[in-house]
Short mmCIF file of C-alpha atoms and ligand atoms in Angstrom, two decimals:
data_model
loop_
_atom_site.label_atom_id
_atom_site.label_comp_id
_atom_site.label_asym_id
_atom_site.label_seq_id
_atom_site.Cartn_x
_atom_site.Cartn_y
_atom_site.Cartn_z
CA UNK A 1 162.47 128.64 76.73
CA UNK A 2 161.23 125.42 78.32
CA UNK A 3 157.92 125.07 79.89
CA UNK A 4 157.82 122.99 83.25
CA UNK A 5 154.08 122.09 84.02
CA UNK A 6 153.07 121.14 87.76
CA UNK A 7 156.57 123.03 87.76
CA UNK A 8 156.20 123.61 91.97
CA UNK A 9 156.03 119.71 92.53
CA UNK A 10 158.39 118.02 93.97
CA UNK A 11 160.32 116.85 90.82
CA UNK A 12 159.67 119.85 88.70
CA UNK A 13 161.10 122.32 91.44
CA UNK A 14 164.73 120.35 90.86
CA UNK A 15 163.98 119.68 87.51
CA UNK A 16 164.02 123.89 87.44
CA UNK A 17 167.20 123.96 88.96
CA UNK A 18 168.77 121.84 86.88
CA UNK A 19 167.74 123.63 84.09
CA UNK A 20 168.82 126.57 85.31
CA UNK A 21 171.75 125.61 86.18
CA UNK A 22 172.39 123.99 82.39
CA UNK A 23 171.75 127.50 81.04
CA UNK A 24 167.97 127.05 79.91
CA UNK A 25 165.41 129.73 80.25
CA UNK A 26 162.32 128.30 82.21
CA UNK A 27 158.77 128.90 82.46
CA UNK A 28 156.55 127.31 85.16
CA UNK A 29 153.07 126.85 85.18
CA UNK A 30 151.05 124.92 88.14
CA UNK A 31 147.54 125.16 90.06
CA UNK A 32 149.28 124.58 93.25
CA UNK A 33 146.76 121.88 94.05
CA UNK A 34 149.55 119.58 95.51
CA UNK A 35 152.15 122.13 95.83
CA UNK A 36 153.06 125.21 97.22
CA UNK A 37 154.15 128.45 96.01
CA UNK A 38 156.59 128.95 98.76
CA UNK A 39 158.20 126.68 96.15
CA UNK A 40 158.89 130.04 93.84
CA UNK A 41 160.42 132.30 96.87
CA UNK A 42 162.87 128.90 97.42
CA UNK A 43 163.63 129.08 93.52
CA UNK A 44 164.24 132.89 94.00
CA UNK A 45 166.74 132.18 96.59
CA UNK A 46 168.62 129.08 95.02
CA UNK A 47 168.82 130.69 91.70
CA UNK A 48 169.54 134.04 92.51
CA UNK A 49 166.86 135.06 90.08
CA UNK A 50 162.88 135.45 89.67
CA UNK A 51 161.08 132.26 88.41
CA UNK A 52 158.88 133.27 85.55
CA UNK A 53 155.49 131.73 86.80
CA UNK A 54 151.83 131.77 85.87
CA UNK A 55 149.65 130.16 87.63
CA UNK A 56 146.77 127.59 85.48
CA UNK A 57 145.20 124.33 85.51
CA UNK A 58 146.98 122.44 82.43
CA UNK A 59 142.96 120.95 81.89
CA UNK A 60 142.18 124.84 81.14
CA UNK A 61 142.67 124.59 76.99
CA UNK A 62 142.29 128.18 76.42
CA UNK A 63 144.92 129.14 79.25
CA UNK A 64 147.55 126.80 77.71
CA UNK A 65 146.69 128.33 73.76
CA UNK A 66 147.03 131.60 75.52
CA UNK A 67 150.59 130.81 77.46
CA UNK A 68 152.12 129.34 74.07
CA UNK A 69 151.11 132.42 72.12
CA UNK A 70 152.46 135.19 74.41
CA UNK A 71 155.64 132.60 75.26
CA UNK A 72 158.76 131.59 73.15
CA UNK A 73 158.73 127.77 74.34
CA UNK A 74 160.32 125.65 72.64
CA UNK A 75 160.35 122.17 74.67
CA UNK A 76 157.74 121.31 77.23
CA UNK A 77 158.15 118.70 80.41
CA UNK A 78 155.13 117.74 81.57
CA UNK A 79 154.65 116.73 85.70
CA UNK A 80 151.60 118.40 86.10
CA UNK A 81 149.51 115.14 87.16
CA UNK A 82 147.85 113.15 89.71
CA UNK A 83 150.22 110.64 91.53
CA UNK A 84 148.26 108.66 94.81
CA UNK A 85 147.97 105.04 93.51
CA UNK A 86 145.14 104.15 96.43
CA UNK A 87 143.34 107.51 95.51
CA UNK A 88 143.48 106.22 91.88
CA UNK A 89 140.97 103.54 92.46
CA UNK A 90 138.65 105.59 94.43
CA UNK A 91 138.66 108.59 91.75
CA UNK A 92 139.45 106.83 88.88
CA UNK A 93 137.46 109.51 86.61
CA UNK A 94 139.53 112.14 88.47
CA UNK A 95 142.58 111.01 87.47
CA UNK A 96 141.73 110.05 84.32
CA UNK A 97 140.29 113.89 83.45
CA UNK A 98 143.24 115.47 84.71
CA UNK A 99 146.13 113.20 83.69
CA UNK A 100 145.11 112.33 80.49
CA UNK A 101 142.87 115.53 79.64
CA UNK A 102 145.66 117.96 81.02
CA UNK A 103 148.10 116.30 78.44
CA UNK A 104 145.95 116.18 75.58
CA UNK A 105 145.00 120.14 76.35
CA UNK A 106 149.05 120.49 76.61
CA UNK A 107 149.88 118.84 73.17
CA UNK A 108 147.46 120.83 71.17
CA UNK A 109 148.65 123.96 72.21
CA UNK A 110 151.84 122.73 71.56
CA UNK A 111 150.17 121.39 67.77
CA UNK A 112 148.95 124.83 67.88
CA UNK A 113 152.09 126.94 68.64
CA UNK A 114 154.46 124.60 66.52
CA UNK A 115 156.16 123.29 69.40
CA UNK A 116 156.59 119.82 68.97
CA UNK A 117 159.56 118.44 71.69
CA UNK A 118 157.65 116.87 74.75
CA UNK A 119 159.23 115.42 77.82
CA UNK A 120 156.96 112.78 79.40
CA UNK A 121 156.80 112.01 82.90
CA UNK A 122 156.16 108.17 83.09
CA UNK A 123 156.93 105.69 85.37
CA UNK A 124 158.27 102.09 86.25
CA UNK A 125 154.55 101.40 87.39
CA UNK A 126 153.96 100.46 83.68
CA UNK A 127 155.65 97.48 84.09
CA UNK A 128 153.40 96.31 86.44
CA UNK A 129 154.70 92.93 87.98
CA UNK A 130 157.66 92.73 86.34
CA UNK A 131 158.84 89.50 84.39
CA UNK A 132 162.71 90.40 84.46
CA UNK A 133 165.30 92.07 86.83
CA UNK A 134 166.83 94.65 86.15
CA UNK A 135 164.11 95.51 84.09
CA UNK A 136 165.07 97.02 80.40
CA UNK A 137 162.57 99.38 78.68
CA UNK A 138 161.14 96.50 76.31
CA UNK A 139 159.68 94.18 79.29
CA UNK A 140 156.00 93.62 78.57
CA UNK A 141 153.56 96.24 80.00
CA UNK A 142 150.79 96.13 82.21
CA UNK A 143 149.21 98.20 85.00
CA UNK A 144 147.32 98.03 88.47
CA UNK A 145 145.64 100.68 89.05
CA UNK A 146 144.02 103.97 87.44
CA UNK A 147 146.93 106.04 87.97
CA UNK A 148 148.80 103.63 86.20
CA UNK A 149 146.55 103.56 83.37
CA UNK A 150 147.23 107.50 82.65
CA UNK A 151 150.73 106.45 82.77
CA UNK A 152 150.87 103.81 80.16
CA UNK A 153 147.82 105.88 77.98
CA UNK A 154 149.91 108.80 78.10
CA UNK A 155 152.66 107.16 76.77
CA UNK A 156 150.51 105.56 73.77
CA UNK A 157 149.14 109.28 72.85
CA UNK A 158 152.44 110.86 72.54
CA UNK A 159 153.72 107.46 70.50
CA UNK A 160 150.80 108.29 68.44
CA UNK A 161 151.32 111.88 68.00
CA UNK A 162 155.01 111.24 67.31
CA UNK A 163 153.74 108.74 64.13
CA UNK A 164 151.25 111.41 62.90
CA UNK A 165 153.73 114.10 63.07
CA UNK A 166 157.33 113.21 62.56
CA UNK A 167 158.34 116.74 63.68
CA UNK A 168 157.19 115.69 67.24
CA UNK A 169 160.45 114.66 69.32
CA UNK A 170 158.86 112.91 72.76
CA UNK A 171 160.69 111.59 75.57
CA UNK A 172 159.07 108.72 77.36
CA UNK A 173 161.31 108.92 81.01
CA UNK A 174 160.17 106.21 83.48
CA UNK A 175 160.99 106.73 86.96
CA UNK A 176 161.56 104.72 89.87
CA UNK A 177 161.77 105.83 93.04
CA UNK A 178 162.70 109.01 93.55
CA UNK A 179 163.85 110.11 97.06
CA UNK A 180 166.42 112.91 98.31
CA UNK A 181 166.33 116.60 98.37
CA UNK A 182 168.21 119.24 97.01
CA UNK A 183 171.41 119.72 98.85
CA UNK A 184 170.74 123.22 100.81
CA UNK A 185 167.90 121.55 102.31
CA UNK A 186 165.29 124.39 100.91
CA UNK A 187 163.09 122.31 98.52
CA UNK A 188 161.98 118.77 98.78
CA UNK A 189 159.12 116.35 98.85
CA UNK A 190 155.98 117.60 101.26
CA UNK A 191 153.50 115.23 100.75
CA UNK A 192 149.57 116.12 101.43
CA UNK A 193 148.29 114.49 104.33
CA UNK A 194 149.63 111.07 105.44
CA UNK A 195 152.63 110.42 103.16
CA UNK A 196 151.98 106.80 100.69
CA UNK A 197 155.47 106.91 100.26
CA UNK A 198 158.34 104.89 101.58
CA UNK A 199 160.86 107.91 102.42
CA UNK A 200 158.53 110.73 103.48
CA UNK A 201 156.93 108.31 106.06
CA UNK A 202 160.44 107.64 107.51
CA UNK A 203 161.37 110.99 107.82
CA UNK A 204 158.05 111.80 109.08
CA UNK A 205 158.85 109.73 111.84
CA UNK A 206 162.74 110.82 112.96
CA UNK A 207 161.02 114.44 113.00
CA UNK A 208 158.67 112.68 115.34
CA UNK A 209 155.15 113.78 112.87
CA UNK A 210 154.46 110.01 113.25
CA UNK A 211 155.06 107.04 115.70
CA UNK A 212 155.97 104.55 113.95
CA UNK A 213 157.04 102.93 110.60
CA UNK A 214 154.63 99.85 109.05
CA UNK A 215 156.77 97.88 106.69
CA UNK A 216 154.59 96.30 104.50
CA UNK A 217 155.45 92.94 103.69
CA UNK A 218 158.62 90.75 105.50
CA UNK A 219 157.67 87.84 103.81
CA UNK A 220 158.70 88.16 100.01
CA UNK A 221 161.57 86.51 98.55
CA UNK A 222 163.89 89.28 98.85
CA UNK A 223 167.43 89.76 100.78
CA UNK A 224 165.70 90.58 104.18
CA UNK A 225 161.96 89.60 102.98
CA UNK A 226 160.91 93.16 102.18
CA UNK A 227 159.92 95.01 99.43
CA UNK A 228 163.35 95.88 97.32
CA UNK A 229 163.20 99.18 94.69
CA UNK A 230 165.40 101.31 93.31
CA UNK A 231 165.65 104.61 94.96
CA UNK A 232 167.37 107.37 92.20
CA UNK A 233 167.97 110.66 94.23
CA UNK A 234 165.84 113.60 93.01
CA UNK A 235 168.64 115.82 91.87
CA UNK A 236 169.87 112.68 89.74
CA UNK A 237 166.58 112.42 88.14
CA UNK A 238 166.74 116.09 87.50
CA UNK A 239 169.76 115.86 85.48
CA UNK A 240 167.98 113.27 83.52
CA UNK A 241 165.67 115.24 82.34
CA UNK A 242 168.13 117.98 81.07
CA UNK A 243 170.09 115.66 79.12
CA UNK A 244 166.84 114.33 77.40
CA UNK A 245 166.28 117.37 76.26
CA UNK A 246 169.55 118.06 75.04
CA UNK A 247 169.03 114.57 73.58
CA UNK A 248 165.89 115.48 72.01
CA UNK A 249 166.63 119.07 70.85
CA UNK A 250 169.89 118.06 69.43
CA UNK A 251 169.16 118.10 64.97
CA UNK A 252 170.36 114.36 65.66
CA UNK A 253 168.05 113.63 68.30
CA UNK A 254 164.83 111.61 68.12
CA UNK A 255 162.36 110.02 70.24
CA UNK A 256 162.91 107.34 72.54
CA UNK A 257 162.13 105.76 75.75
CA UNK A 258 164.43 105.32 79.12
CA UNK A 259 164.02 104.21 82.53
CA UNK A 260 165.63 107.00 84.93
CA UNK A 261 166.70 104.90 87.92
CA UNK A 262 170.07 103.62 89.56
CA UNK A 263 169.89 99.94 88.37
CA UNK A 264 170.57 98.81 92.05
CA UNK A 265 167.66 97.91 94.44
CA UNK A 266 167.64 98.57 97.90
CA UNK A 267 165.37 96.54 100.42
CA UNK A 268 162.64 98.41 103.11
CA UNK A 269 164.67 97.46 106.10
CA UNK A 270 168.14 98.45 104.16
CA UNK A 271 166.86 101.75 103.35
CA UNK A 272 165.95 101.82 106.96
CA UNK A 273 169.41 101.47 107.88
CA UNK A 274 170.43 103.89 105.88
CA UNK A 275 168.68 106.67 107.04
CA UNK A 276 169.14 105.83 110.54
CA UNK A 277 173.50 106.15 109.63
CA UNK A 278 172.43 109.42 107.78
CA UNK A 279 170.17 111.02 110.57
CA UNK A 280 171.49 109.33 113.63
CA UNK A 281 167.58 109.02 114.28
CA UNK A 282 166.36 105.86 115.15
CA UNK A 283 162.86 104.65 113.56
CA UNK A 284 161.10 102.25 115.03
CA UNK A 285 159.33 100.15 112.92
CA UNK A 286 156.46 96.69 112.72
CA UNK A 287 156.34 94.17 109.99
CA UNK A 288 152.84 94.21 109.07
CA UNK A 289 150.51 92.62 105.94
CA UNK A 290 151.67 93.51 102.34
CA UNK A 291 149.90 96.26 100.62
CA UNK A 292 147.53 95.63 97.98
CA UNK A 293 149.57 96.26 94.45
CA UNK A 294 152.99 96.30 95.65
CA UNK A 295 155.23 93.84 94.25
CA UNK A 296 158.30 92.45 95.68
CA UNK A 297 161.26 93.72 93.67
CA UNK A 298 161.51 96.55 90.95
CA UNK A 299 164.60 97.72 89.73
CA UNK A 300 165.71 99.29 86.29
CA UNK A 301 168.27 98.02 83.57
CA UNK A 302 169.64 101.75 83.08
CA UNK A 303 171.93 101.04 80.32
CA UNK A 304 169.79 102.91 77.81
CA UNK A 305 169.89 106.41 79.74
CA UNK A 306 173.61 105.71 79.79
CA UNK A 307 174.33 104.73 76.51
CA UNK A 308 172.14 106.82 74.47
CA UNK A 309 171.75 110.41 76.74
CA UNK A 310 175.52 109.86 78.51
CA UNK A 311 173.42 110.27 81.74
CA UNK A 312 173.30 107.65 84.75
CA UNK A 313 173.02 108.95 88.94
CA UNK A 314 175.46 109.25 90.61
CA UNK A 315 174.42 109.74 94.43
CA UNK A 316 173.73 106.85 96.13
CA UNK A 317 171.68 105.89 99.71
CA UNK A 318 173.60 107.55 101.97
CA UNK A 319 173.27 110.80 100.38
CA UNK A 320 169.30 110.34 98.99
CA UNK A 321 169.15 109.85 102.94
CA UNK A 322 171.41 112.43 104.02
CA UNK A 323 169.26 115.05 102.12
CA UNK A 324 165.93 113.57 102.29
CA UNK A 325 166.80 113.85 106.41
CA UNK A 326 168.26 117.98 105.73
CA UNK A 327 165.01 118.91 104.13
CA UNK A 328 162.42 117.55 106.60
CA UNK A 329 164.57 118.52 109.30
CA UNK A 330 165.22 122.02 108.09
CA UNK A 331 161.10 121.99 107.15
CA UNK A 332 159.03 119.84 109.81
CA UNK A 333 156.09 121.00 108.00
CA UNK A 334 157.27 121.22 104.24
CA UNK A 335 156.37 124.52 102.90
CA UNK A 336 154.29 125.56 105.62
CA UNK A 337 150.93 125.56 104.65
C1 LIG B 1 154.64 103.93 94.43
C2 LIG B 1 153.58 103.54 93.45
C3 LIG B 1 154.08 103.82 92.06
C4 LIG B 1 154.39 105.29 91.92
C5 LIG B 1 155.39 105.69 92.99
C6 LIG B 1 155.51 107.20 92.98
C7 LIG B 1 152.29 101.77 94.57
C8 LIG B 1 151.89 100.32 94.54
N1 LIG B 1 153.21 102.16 93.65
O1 LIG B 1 155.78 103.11 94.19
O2 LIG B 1 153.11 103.43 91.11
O3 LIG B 1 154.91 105.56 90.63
O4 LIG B 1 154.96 105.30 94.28
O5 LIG B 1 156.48 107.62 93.87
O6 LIG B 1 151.81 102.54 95.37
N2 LIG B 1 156.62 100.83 102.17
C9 LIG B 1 156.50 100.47 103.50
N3 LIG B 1 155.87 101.32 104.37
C10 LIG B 1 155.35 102.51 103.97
C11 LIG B 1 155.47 102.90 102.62
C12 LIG B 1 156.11 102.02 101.75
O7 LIG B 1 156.96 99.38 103.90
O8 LIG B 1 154.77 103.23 104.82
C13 LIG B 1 157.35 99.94 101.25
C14 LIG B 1 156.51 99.44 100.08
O9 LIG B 1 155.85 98.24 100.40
C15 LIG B 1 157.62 99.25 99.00
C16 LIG B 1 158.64 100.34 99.32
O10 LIG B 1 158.40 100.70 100.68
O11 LIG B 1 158.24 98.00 99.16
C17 LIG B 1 158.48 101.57 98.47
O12 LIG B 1 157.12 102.02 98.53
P1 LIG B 1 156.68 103.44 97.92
O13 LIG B 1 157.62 104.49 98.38
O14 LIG B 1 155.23 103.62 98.23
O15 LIG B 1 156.92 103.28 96.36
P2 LIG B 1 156.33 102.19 95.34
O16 LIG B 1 155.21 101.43 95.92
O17 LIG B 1 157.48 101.42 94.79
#
């Protein structure tokens, strides 16, 4: 059985169907404080089956001894963690307490239980600005904000626990921009509040939520002068993370690190474009200042996923937009509450 923590986020919930779908039995565990658990009735209906679910705060120590003890699990991936880069540098205590206390409180139950194969959830903000393009897993590191920081220090604890132990198997997966829905249109991303990221804002605004886009930036040295990342579709990243576990729990698996992206970088204004084709909405949009942090181009060198898990994506823009525009359309307010 595989434990999914912050298992109703947006990644986690097609993480679960993937896993599913691969054959795996799944427990989820979340506190639903950026989620919601209309997420389990959409499981129900896309799976055909009742999600086994308990509700807990992955901080709470003596909930996740307790959930290992009465539970079989034999791999954990671990979302379950704060993700607003701005609200990072206001709270930085807050996200360092949950991010990096929820996954220490995670691995010693694991320690505890004897269940040692960990699926991290990291992400291409480690690189900070980056020094090459694509960029391959052994470009220097460096951060920007508190958020960040739990990224990169979560990756050093697990490295750590992996030399203490050699029994540990961890996956280090670092993400880049994930975008897209699952296909039926029932689960997707519903952002908190005014959306920080790129896609939700745009299809925030065909569903007419909000007025207009802000591009931040039209003045970098890009193909079109804004910002350029590589957008992996959500159900791509999904199957990533079932073939790193069958990577990791294979007896001639071991640990490693991989970006999960597409290796091709799209620009603001192209993925603009895009969605317009997809939605046959049209999104009006200002070039304004660049925001604090961002950096002009970020794109992964995905040869690793490919060579060593057999994994790479395989949907491209038109679909991530196709779906992204399904789900909010589907769900103009997300999950409803
Ligand atoms: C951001 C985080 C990253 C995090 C990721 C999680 C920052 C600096 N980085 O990545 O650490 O792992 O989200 O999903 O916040 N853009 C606009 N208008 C908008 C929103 C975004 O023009 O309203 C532009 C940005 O300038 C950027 C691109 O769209 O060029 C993508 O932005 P976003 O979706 O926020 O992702 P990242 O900043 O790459």
């Amino acid at each position: 059985m595989i434990l999914l923590t912050g298992a109703t986020g947006y990644i986690a919930s097609h993480t679960w169907l993937a896993l599913w779908a691969a054959g795996y039995d799944v427990i989820g565990v979340d506190d639903f404080s950026n989620s919601s658990p209309e997420v389990l009735n959409r499981l129900q209906r896309l799976g055909g089956r009742t999600p086994l679910f308990e509700r807990a705060d992955v901080c709470d120590s003596a909930a996740m001894l307790s959930l290992f003890k009465r539970h079989p699990i034999s791999a954990v991936v671990h979302f379950a963690a704060f993700k607003a880069v701005g609200e990072s540098s206001a709270k930085p205590l807050a996200y360092y307490r949950n991010n990096i206390g929820g996954l220490v409180s995670v691995a010693e139950a694991m320690n505890a239980s004897g269940c040692k194969t960990f699926v991290f959830s990291s992400s291409a903000t480690v690189y900070g600005t980056p020094e090459q393009l694509p960029i391959p897993e052994s470009a220097s590191l460096a951060t920007t904000s508190p958020y960040g920081a739990t990224k990169l220090i979560g990756e050093n604890i697990l490295a750590d626990i992996a030399r203490a132990d050699p029994a540990w198997r961890v996956a280090l997966l670092r993400y880049f921009n994930p975008v897209g829905a699952h296909e039926s249109g029932l689960i997707g991303e519903d952002p908190r509040g005014t959306p920080n990221n790129l896609m939700p804002y745009v299809t925030q605004v065909a569903v007419g939520k909000r007025e207009r886009l802000q591009v931040f930036g039209g003045d970098y040295e890009t193909v079109d002068g804004t910002g350029v990342r590589d957008y992996i579709h959500v159900s791509d990243l999904a199957e990533g993370h079932v073939a790193a576990l069958r990577h990791l729990m294979d007896p001639s698996g071991s640990s490693f690190t991989a970006n999960l992206g597409t290796g091709r970088g799209h620009s603001v204004l192209e993925l603009v474009r895009a969605f317009e084709r997809a939605s046959s909405c049209h999104i009006p949009y200002d070039i304004v200042a660049r925001r604090t942090g961002d950096v002009a181009a970020c794109y992964a060198d995905a040869s690793r996923a490919r060579d060593l898990l057999g994994w790479q994506a395989t949907r491209g823009i038109d679909a991530m937009c196709a779906d992204s525009w399904r789900w909010q359309r589907s769900n103009p307010h997300g999950y409803g509450d």
